[in-house]
């Protein structure tokens, strides 16, 4: 265990351990939580629910999830994630959850097909996907562009540095697809991916305050500058090439980008 002082129980790991208390303090949660002693983790959770409001409880649940992951990293890999990183990441995720809960629903353009289809003659179709490996603690993206003959005319794959959620990885992938369009100066482009939330953000009248949206500013502006550039949702079966590219990156040791 992290503190190496007490017998490890679930209650100790998620509430009583000094290492856990340090994370709570960094988020300003330490003085809000009920004081024990408690016999079980359930009794502690029951008491917590009585004193925290909705936003505080949301943050606490994300904190517990991150604290437990931190504990597992230490036990199984002897890697100790800094308390501040645990706290900062939890606050980021909790904010995203709140924004997603409060944001109005936006229509998501896209037709669910059973297989990938060629774009209309004159158009380029770009498929994007992001992937995450918990074992490697690594995020990757795959981007592939094809013309109306179905021929690949550009493809890129890359590692994504830093801490990410599934949504921010997908946002990074869409941003990469749009950077591909801008670097090639293509004028008639359809970009597809299987992240419905990100597609909704890009098609919204304004960007929200989520962390994922911070990756989409350039993409959102580009969409409004050219009416022939659109973003659509598609299902995984139609996005398999980009999906495979992103996962292929896990087999590479060093950062690699290729162009076809």
PDB file of C-alpha atoms in Angstrom:
ATOM      1  CA  UNK A   1       0.000   0.000   0.000  1.00  0.00           C
ATOM      2  CA  UNK A   2       1.064   3.608  -0.434  1.00  0.00           C
ATOM      3  CA  UNK A   3       1.382   4.634   3.214  1.00  0.00           C
ATOM      4  CA  UNK A   4       2.901   1.338   4.426  1.00  0.00           C
ATOM      5  CA  UNK A   5       1.322   1.859   7.824  1.00  0.00           C
ATOM      6  CA  UNK A   6      -2.028   0.141   8.080  1.00  0.00           C
ATOM      7  CA  UNK A   7      -3.657  -3.059   6.951  1.00  0.00           C
ATOM      8  CA  UNK A   8      -5.039  -2.310   3.505  1.00  0.00           C
ATOM      9  CA  UNK A   9      -8.791  -2.456   3.178  1.00  0.00           C
ATOM     10  CA  UNK A  10     -11.034  -0.817   0.621  1.00  0.00           C
ATOM     11  CA  UNK A  11     -12.092   1.698   3.271  1.00  0.00           C
ATOM     12  CA  UNK A  12      -8.487   2.556   4.064  1.00  0.00           C
ATOM     13  CA  UNK A  13      -7.468   2.805   0.386  1.00  0.00           C
ATOM     14  CA  UNK A  14     -10.268   5.170  -0.688  1.00  0.00           C
ATOM     15  CA  UNK A  15     -10.721   7.309   2.424  1.00  0.00           C
ATOM     16  CA  UNK A  16      -8.306   6.850   5.340  1.00  0.00           C
ATOM     17  CA  UNK A  17      -4.872   6.444   3.762  1.00  0.00           C
ATOM     18  CA  UNK A  18      -2.674   9.575   4.161  1.00  0.00           C
ATOM     19  CA  UNK A  19      -1.858   9.381   0.430  1.00  0.00           C
ATOM     20  CA  UNK A  20      -5.582   9.481  -0.321  1.00  0.00           C
ATOM     21  CA  UNK A  21      -6.127  12.338   2.102  1.00  0.00           C
ATOM     22  CA  UNK A  22      -3.414  14.295   0.286  1.00  0.00           C
ATOM     23  CA  UNK A  23      -5.330  14.000  -3.002  1.00  0.00           C
ATOM     24  CA  UNK A  24      -8.571  15.042  -1.289  1.00  0.00           C
ATOM     25  CA  UNK A  25      -6.835  18.100   0.163  1.00  0.00           C
ATOM     26  CA  UNK A  26      -5.501  19.167  -3.246  1.00  0.00           C
ATOM     27  CA  UNK A  27      -9.101  19.200  -4.519  1.00  0.00           C
ATOM     28  CA  UNK A  28     -10.435  20.998  -1.434  1.00  0.00           C
ATOM     29  CA  UNK A  29     -12.461  17.957  -0.460  1.00  0.00           C
ATOM     30  CA  UNK A  30     -10.762  17.084   2.843  1.00  0.00           C
ATOM     31  CA  UNK A  31     -12.800  19.411   5.070  1.00  0.00           C
ATOM     32  CA  UNK A  32     -16.086  18.500   3.335  1.00  0.00           C
ATOM     33  CA  UNK A  33     -15.950  14.773   4.008  1.00  0.00           C
ATOM     34  CA  UNK A  34     -17.484  13.203   7.138  1.00  0.00           C
ATOM     35  CA  UNK A  35     -15.069  12.080   9.851  1.00  0.00           C
ATOM     36  CA  UNK A  36     -15.039   8.496  11.130  1.00  0.00           C
ATOM     37  CA  UNK A  37     -14.490   6.103  12.437  1.00  0.00           C
ATOM     38  CA  UNK A  38     -16.318   3.981   9.888  1.00  0.00           C
ATOM     39  CA  UNK A  39     -16.490   0.199   9.858  1.00  0.00           C
ATOM     40  CA  UNK A  40     -16.959  -0.388   6.122  1.00  0.00           C
ATOM     41  CA  UNK A  41     -16.509   1.520   2.888  1.00  0.00           C
ATOM     42  CA  UNK A  42     -20.285   1.348   2.385  1.00  0.00           C
ATOM     43  CA  UNK A  43     -20.946   3.107   5.675  1.00  0.00           C
ATOM     44  CA  UNK A  44     -18.484   5.815   4.641  1.00  0.00           C
ATOM     45  CA  UNK A  45     -20.177   6.264   1.238  1.00  0.00           C
ATOM     46  CA  UNK A  46     -23.609   6.403   2.924  1.00  0.00           C
ATOM     47  CA  UNK A  47     -22.341   9.230   5.148  1.00  0.00           C
ATOM     48  CA  UNK A  48     -20.696  11.036   2.226  1.00  0.00           C
ATOM     49  CA  UNK A  49     -23.917  11.069   0.205  1.00  0.00           C
ATOM     50  CA  UNK A  50     -25.644  12.876   3.058  1.00  0.00           C
ATOM     51  CA  UNK A  51     -23.211  15.821   3.176  1.00  0.00           C
ATOM     52  CA  UNK A  52     -22.062  16.477  -0.414  1.00  0.00           C
ATOM     53  CA  UNK A  53     -24.003  18.215  -3.140  1.00  0.00           C
ATOM     54  CA  UNK A  54     -24.253  16.822  -6.671  1.00  0.00           C
ATOM     55  CA  UNK A  55     -21.105  18.456  -8.075  1.00  0.00           C
ATOM     56  CA  UNK A  56     -19.028  17.558  -5.021  1.00  0.00           C
ATOM     57  CA  UNK A  57     -20.209  13.956  -5.145  1.00  0.00           C
ATOM     58  CA  UNK A  58     -19.393  13.778  -8.855  1.00  0.00           C
ATOM     59  CA  UNK A  59     -15.844  14.958  -8.158  1.00  0.00           C
ATOM     60  CA  UNK A  60     -15.426  12.545  -5.258  1.00  0.00           C
ATOM     61  CA  UNK A  61     -16.468   9.539  -7.342  1.00  0.00           C
ATOM     62  CA  UNK A  62     -13.978  10.456 -10.068  1.00  0.00           C
ATOM     63  CA  UNK A  63     -11.320  10.985  -7.397  1.00  0.00           C
ATOM     64  CA  UNK A  64     -11.925   7.534  -5.926  1.00  0.00           C
ATOM     65  CA  UNK A  65     -11.626   5.990  -9.384  1.00  0.00           C
ATOM     66  CA  UNK A  66      -8.306   7.776  -9.989  1.00  0.00           C
ATOM     67  CA  UNK A  67      -7.022   6.995  -6.490  1.00  0.00           C
ATOM     68  CA  UNK A  68      -7.716   3.312  -7.018  1.00  0.00           C
ATOM     69  CA  UNK A  69      -5.943   3.379 -10.392  1.00  0.00           C
ATOM     70  CA  UNK A  70      -3.001   5.112  -8.707  1.00  0.00           C
ATOM     71  CA  UNK A  71      -2.899   2.394  -6.071  1.00  0.00           C
ATOM     72  CA  UNK A  72      -2.927  -0.332  -8.745  1.00  0.00           C
ATOM     73  CA  UNK A  73      -0.089   1.341 -10.659  1.00  0.00           C
ATOM     74  CA  UNK A  74       1.974   1.372  -7.454  1.00  0.00           C
ATOM     75  CA  UNK A  75       1.175  -2.206  -6.446  1.00  0.00           C
ATOM     76  CA  UNK A  76       1.617  -3.831  -9.857  1.00  0.00           C
ATOM     77  CA  UNK A  77       4.156  -1.583 -11.594  1.00  0.00           C
ATOM     78  CA  UNK A  78       5.819   0.313  -8.680  1.00  0.00           C
ATOM     79  CA  UNK A  79       5.003   3.570 -10.482  1.00  0.00           C
ATOM     80  CA  UNK A  80       3.664   6.328  -8.262  1.00  0.00           C
ATOM     81  CA  UNK A  81       1.531   8.947 -10.009  1.00  0.00           C
ATOM     82  CA  UNK A  82       2.006  12.357  -8.308  1.00  0.00           C
ATOM     83  CA  UNK A  83      -0.902  13.358  -6.087  1.00  0.00           C
ATOM     84  CA  UNK A  84      -1.356  16.660  -7.925  1.00  0.00           C
ATOM     85  CA  UNK A  85      -1.658  14.892 -11.284  1.00  0.00           C
ATOM     86  CA  UNK A  86      -4.328  12.593  -9.817  1.00  0.00           C
ATOM     87  CA  UNK A  87      -6.225  15.585  -8.438  1.00  0.00           C
ATOM     88  CA  UNK A  88      -5.915  17.693 -11.610  1.00  0.00           C
ATOM     89  CA  UNK A  89      -7.043  14.852 -13.866  1.00  0.00           C
ATOM     90  CA  UNK A  90     -10.037  14.086 -11.646  1.00  0.00           C
ATOM     91  CA  UNK A  91     -11.136  17.726 -11.687  1.00  0.00           C
ATOM     92  CA  UNK A  92     -10.793  17.798 -15.482  1.00  0.00           C
ATOM     93  CA  UNK A  93     -12.947  14.678 -15.907  1.00  0.00           C
ATOM     94  CA  UNK A  94     -15.550  15.878 -13.399  1.00  0.00           C
ATOM     95  CA  UNK A  95     -15.829  19.175 -15.289  1.00  0.00           C
ATOM     96  CA  UNK A  96     -16.298  17.333 -18.585  1.00  0.00           C
ATOM     97  CA  UNK A  97     -19.039  15.191 -17.076  1.00  0.00           C
ATOM     98  CA  UNK A  98     -20.824  18.274 -15.765  1.00  0.00           C
ATOM     99  CA  UNK A  99     -20.542  20.079 -19.120  1.00  0.00           C
ATOM    100  CA  UNK A 100     -21.821  17.033 -20.965  1.00  0.00           C
ATOM    101  CA  UNK A 101     -24.764  16.780 -18.566  1.00  0.00           C
ATOM    102  CA  UNK A 102     -25.712  20.437 -18.894  1.00  0.00           C
ATOM    103  CA  UNK A 103     -25.047  20.914 -22.623  1.00  0.00           C
ATOM    104  CA  UNK A 104     -28.075  20.928 -24.953  1.00  0.00           C
ATOM    105  CA  UNK A 105     -28.298  18.072 -27.420  1.00  0.00           C
ATOM    106  CA  UNK A 106     -27.159  18.911 -30.934  1.00  0.00           C
ATOM    107  CA  UNK A 107     -28.143  16.999 -34.055  1.00  0.00           C
ATOM    108  CA  UNK A 108     -25.396  14.659 -35.227  1.00  0.00           C
ATOM    109  CA  UNK A 109     -25.247  14.346 -39.017  1.00  0.00           C
ATOM    110  CA  UNK A 110     -24.537  10.885 -40.282  1.00  0.00           C
ATOM    111  CA  UNK A 111     -26.166   7.825 -41.752  1.00  0.00           C
ATOM    112  CA  UNK A 112     -25.412   4.512 -40.098  1.00  0.00           C
ATOM    113  CA  UNK A 113     -24.103   2.212 -42.819  1.00  0.00           C
ATOM    114  CA  UNK A 114     -22.907  -1.368 -42.611  1.00  0.00           C
ATOM    115  CA  UNK A 115     -19.735  -0.700 -44.597  1.00  0.00           C
ATOM    116  CA  UNK A 116     -17.530   2.187 -45.710  1.00  0.00           C
ATOM    117  CA  UNK A 117     -18.727   3.983 -48.844  1.00  0.00           C
ATOM    118  CA  UNK A 118     -16.773   5.982 -51.387  1.00  0.00           C
ATOM    119  CA  UNK A 119     -17.376   9.743 -51.349  1.00  0.00           C
ATOM    120  CA  UNK A 120     -19.137  11.590 -54.130  1.00  0.00           C
ATOM    121  CA  UNK A 121     -16.856  12.301 -57.139  1.00  0.00           C
ATOM    122  CA  UNK A 122     -14.771  15.383 -56.416  1.00  0.00           C
ATOM    123  CA  UNK A 123     -14.890  14.862 -52.660  1.00  0.00           C
ATOM    124  CA  UNK A 124     -12.274  13.483 -50.292  1.00  0.00           C
ATOM    125  CA  UNK A 125     -13.390  11.395 -47.335  1.00  0.00           C
ATOM    126  CA  UNK A 126     -11.207  11.431 -44.204  1.00  0.00           C
ATOM    127  CA  UNK A 127     -11.779   8.824 -41.488  1.00  0.00           C
ATOM    128  CA  UNK A 128     -10.354   9.359 -38.021  1.00  0.00           C
ATOM    129  CA  UNK A 129     -10.131   7.363 -34.805  1.00  0.00           C
ATOM    130  CA  UNK A 130      -8.407   7.534 -31.432  1.00  0.00           C
ATOM    131  CA  UNK A 131      -7.303   4.649 -29.226  1.00  0.00           C
ATOM    132  CA  UNK A 132      -6.058   4.144 -25.678  1.00  0.00           C
ATOM    133  CA  UNK A 133      -3.954   1.358 -24.163  1.00  0.00           C
ATOM    134  CA  UNK A 134      -4.250   1.204 -20.383  1.00  0.00           C
ATOM    135  CA  UNK A 135      -1.402  -1.309 -20.143  1.00  0.00           C
ATOM    136  CA  UNK A 136       0.984   0.969 -22.076  1.00  0.00           C
ATOM    137  CA  UNK A 137      -0.495   4.215 -20.715  1.00  0.00           C
ATOM    138  CA  UNK A 138      -0.518   5.412 -24.314  1.00  0.00           C
ATOM    139  CA  UNK A 139      -2.987   7.245 -26.565  1.00  0.00           C
ATOM    140  CA  UNK A 140      -2.824   7.126 -30.363  1.00  0.00           C
ATOM    141  CA  UNK A 141      -4.743   8.436 -33.373  1.00  0.00           C
ATOM    142  CA  UNK A 142      -5.172   7.183 -36.920  1.00  0.00           C
ATOM    143  CA  UNK A 143      -6.222   9.339 -39.892  1.00  0.00           C
ATOM    144  CA  UNK A 144      -6.768   8.142 -43.471  1.00  0.00           C
ATOM    145  CA  UNK A 145      -7.994  10.040 -46.552  1.00  0.00           C
ATOM    146  CA  UNK A 146      -9.477   8.388 -49.652  1.00  0.00           C
ATOM    147  CA  UNK A 147     -10.777   9.765 -52.930  1.00  0.00           C
ATOM    148  CA  UNK A 148     -13.976   8.871 -54.805  1.00  0.00           C
ATOM    149  CA  UNK A 149     -12.247   5.802 -56.269  1.00  0.00           C
ATOM    150  CA  UNK A 150     -11.576   4.537 -52.750  1.00  0.00           C
ATOM    151  CA  UNK A 151      -7.827   5.063 -53.183  1.00  0.00           C
ATOM    152  CA  UNK A 152      -5.786   6.146 -50.144  1.00  0.00           C
ATOM    153  CA  UNK A 153      -4.216   9.538 -50.871  1.00  0.00           C
ATOM    154  CA  UNK A 154      -2.914  10.392 -47.387  1.00  0.00           C
ATOM    155  CA  UNK A 155      -2.639   8.607 -44.050  1.00  0.00           C
ATOM    156  CA  UNK A 156      -1.117   9.477 -40.705  1.00  0.00           C
ATOM    157  CA  UNK A 157      -0.713   7.843 -37.333  1.00  0.00           C
ATOM    158  CA  UNK A 158       0.764   9.323 -34.168  1.00  0.00           C
ATOM    159  CA  UNK A 159       1.116   9.052 -30.441  1.00  0.00           C
ATOM    160  CA  UNK A 160      -0.717  11.599 -28.301  1.00  0.00           C
ATOM    161  CA  UNK A 161       1.274  12.985 -25.399  1.00  0.00           C
ATOM    162  CA  UNK A 162      -0.181  13.869 -22.012  1.00  0.00           C
ATOM    163  CA  UNK A 163      -3.158  12.687 -19.968  1.00  0.00           C
ATOM    164  CA  UNK A 164      -6.390  12.109 -21.870  1.00  0.00           C
ATOM    165  CA  UNK A 165      -9.933  10.860 -21.599  1.00  0.00           C
ATOM    166  CA  UNK A 166     -11.602   8.845 -24.346  1.00  0.00           C
ATOM    167  CA  UNK A 167     -13.314  12.027 -25.520  1.00  0.00           C
ATOM    168  CA  UNK A 168     -10.140  14.139 -25.687  1.00  0.00           C
ATOM    169  CA  UNK A 169      -8.356  11.407 -27.651  1.00  0.00           C
ATOM    170  CA  UNK A 170     -11.197  11.350 -30.182  1.00  0.00           C
ATOM    171  CA  UNK A 171     -11.164  15.155 -30.340  1.00  0.00           C
ATOM    172  CA  UNK A 172      -7.450  15.020 -31.061  1.00  0.00           C
ATOM    173  CA  UNK A 173      -8.148  12.547 -33.885  1.00  0.00           C
ATOM    174  CA  UNK A 174     -10.751  14.828 -35.495  1.00  0.00           C
ATOM    175  CA  UNK A 175      -8.389  17.785 -35.145  1.00  0.00           C
ATOM    176  CA  UNK A 176      -5.720  15.708 -36.905  1.00  0.00           C
ATOM    177  CA  UNK A 177      -8.083  14.954 -39.761  1.00  0.00           C
ATOM    178  CA  UNK A 178      -8.849  18.614 -40.219  1.00  0.00           C
ATOM    179  CA  UNK A 179      -5.169  19.533 -40.123  1.00  0.00           C
ATOM    180  CA  UNK A 180      -4.682  16.979 -42.911  1.00  0.00           C
ATOM    181  CA  UNK A 181      -7.352  18.738 -44.971  1.00  0.00           C
ATOM    182  CA  UNK A 182      -5.772  22.146 -44.373  1.00  0.00           C
ATOM    183  CA  UNK A 183      -2.231  20.957 -45.185  1.00  0.00           C
ATOM    184  CA  UNK A 184      -3.406  19.488 -48.489  1.00  0.00           C
ATOM    185  CA  UNK A 185      -5.656  22.464 -49.297  1.00  0.00           C
ATOM    186  CA  UNK A 186      -8.538  20.197 -50.199  1.00  0.00           C
ATOM    187  CA  UNK A 187     -11.766  22.124 -50.714  1.00  0.00           C
ATOM    188  CA  UNK A 188     -14.447  19.409 -50.750  1.00  0.00           C
ATOM    189  CA  UNK A 189     -14.039  17.111 -47.780  1.00  0.00           C
ATOM    190  CA  UNK A 190     -16.171  14.898 -45.574  1.00  0.00           C
ATOM    191  CA  UNK A 191     -14.628  13.762 -42.319  1.00  0.00           C
ATOM    192  CA  UNK A 192     -16.036  10.761 -40.465  1.00  0.00           C
ATOM    193  CA  UNK A 193     -15.469   9.220 -37.062  1.00  0.00           C
ATOM    194  CA  UNK A 194     -17.305   7.030 -34.570  1.00  0.00           C
ATOM    195  CA  UNK A 195     -17.196   9.527 -31.675  1.00  0.00           C
ATOM    196  CA  UNK A 196     -20.730  10.924 -31.643  1.00  0.00           C
ATOM    197  CA  UNK A 197     -20.072  13.427 -28.842  1.00  0.00           C
ATOM    198  CA  UNK A 198     -17.155  15.026 -30.714  1.00  0.00           C
ATOM    199  CA  UNK A 199     -19.157  15.236 -33.951  1.00  0.00           C
ATOM    200  CA  UNK A 200     -21.937  16.970 -32.012  1.00  0.00           C
ATOM    201  CA  UNK A 201     -19.456  19.490 -30.589  1.00  0.00           C
ATOM    202  CA  UNK A 202     -18.057  20.297 -34.028  1.00  0.00           C
ATOM    203  CA  UNK A 203     -21.544  20.816 -35.452  1.00  0.00           C
ATOM    204  CA  UNK A 204     -22.759  22.914 -32.510  1.00  0.00           C
ATOM    205  CA  UNK A 205     -23.287  26.681 -33.007  1.00  0.00           C
ATOM    206  CA  UNK A 206     -20.556  27.339 -30.430  1.00  0.00           C
ATOM    207  CA  UNK A 207     -17.957  25.294 -28.591  1.00  0.00           C
ATOM    208  CA  UNK A 208     -18.620  24.355 -24.975  1.00  0.00           C
ATOM    209  CA  UNK A 209     -16.195  24.652 -22.039  1.00  0.00           C
ATOM    210  CA  UNK A 210     -15.102  21.019 -21.945  1.00  0.00           C
ATOM    211  CA  UNK A 211     -11.456  19.976 -22.130  1.00  0.00           C
ATOM    212  CA  UNK A 212     -12.161  18.098 -25.373  1.00  0.00           C
ATOM    213  CA  UNK A 213     -13.405  21.315 -26.972  1.00  0.00           C
ATOM    214  CA  UNK A 214      -9.990  22.898 -26.385  1.00  0.00           C
ATOM    215  CA  UNK A 215      -8.612  20.606 -29.104  1.00  0.00           C
ATOM    216  CA  UNK A 216     -11.337  21.549 -31.564  1.00  0.00           C
ATOM    217  CA  UNK A 217     -11.012  25.311 -31.959  1.00  0.00           C
ATOM    218  CA  UNK A 218      -9.141  25.220 -35.275  1.00  0.00           C
ATOM    219  CA  UNK A 219     -11.392  22.450 -36.562  1.00  0.00           C
ATOM    220  CA  UNK A 220     -14.580  24.291 -35.572  1.00  0.00           C
ATOM    221  CA  UNK A 221     -13.390  27.478 -37.334  1.00  0.00           C
ATOM    222  CA  UNK A 222     -12.401  25.550 -40.469  1.00  0.00           C
ATOM    223  CA  UNK A 223     -15.858  24.010 -40.733  1.00  0.00           C
ATOM    224  CA  UNK A 224     -17.453  27.441 -40.737  1.00  0.00           C
ATOM    225  CA  UNK A 225     -15.034  28.842 -43.288  1.00  0.00           C
ATOM    226  CA  UNK A 226     -15.948  26.273 -45.956  1.00  0.00           C
ATOM    227  CA  UNK A 227     -19.458  24.951 -46.493  1.00  0.00           C
ATOM    228  CA  UNK A 228     -18.039  22.035 -48.536  1.00  0.00           C
ATOM    229  CA  UNK A 229     -16.180  20.746 -45.483  1.00  0.00           C
ATOM    230  CA  UNK A 230     -18.430  18.696 -43.190  1.00  0.00           C
ATOM    231  CA  UNK A 231     -18.118  16.349 -40.220  1.00  0.00           C
ATOM    232  CA  UNK A 232     -20.253  13.225 -39.820  1.00  0.00           C
ATOM    233  CA  UNK A 233     -20.757  10.374 -37.410  1.00  0.00           C
ATOM    234  CA  UNK A 234     -20.286   6.828 -38.667  1.00  0.00           C
ATOM    235  CA  UNK A 235     -20.253   3.471 -36.936  1.00  0.00           C
ATOM    236  CA  UNK A 236     -17.155   1.418 -36.114  1.00  0.00           C
ATOM    237  CA  UNK A 237     -17.611  -0.995 -39.032  1.00  0.00           C
ATOM    238  CA  UNK A 238     -17.312   1.938 -41.467  1.00  0.00           C
ATOM    239  CA  UNK A 239     -14.297   3.342 -39.632  1.00  0.00           C
ATOM    240  CA  UNK A 240     -12.177   0.208 -39.439  1.00  0.00           C
ATOM    241  CA  UNK A 241      -9.120   1.442 -41.350  1.00  0.00           C
ATOM    242  CA  UNK A 242      -8.614   4.473 -39.094  1.00  0.00           C
ATOM    243  CA  UNK A 243      -9.303   2.245 -36.084  1.00  0.00           C
ATOM    244  CA  UNK A 244      -6.660  -0.267 -37.187  1.00  0.00           C
ATOM    245  CA  UNK A 245      -4.138   2.509 -37.849  1.00  0.00           C
ATOM    246  CA  UNK A 246      -4.558   3.910 -34.341  1.00  0.00           C
ATOM    247  CA  UNK A 247      -4.093   0.484 -32.763  1.00  0.00           C
ATOM    248  CA  UNK A 248      -1.125  -0.314 -35.015  1.00  0.00           C
ATOM    249  CA  UNK A 249       0.716   2.560 -33.350  1.00  0.00           C
ATOM    250  CA  UNK A 250       0.837   0.516 -30.139  1.00  0.00           C
ATOM    251  CA  UNK A 251       3.277  -1.846 -31.848  1.00  0.00           C
ATOM    252  CA  UNK A 252       5.775   0.926 -32.608  1.00  0.00           C
ATOM    253  CA  UNK A 253       8.415   2.047 -30.164  1.00  0.00           C
ATOM    254  CA  UNK A 254       9.021   5.604 -31.300  1.00  0.00           C
ATOM    255  CA  UNK A 255       6.853   8.432 -32.618  1.00  0.00           C
ATOM    256  CA  UNK A 256       6.168   7.840 -36.287  1.00  0.00           C
ATOM    257  CA  UNK A 257       4.165   9.656 -38.944  1.00  0.00           C
ATOM    258  CA  UNK A 258       3.928   8.375 -42.492  1.00  0.00           C
ATOM    259  CA  UNK A 259       2.578   9.855 -45.674  1.00  0.00           C
ATOM    260  CA  UNK A 260       1.263   7.969 -48.690  1.00  0.00           C
TER     261      UNK A 260
END
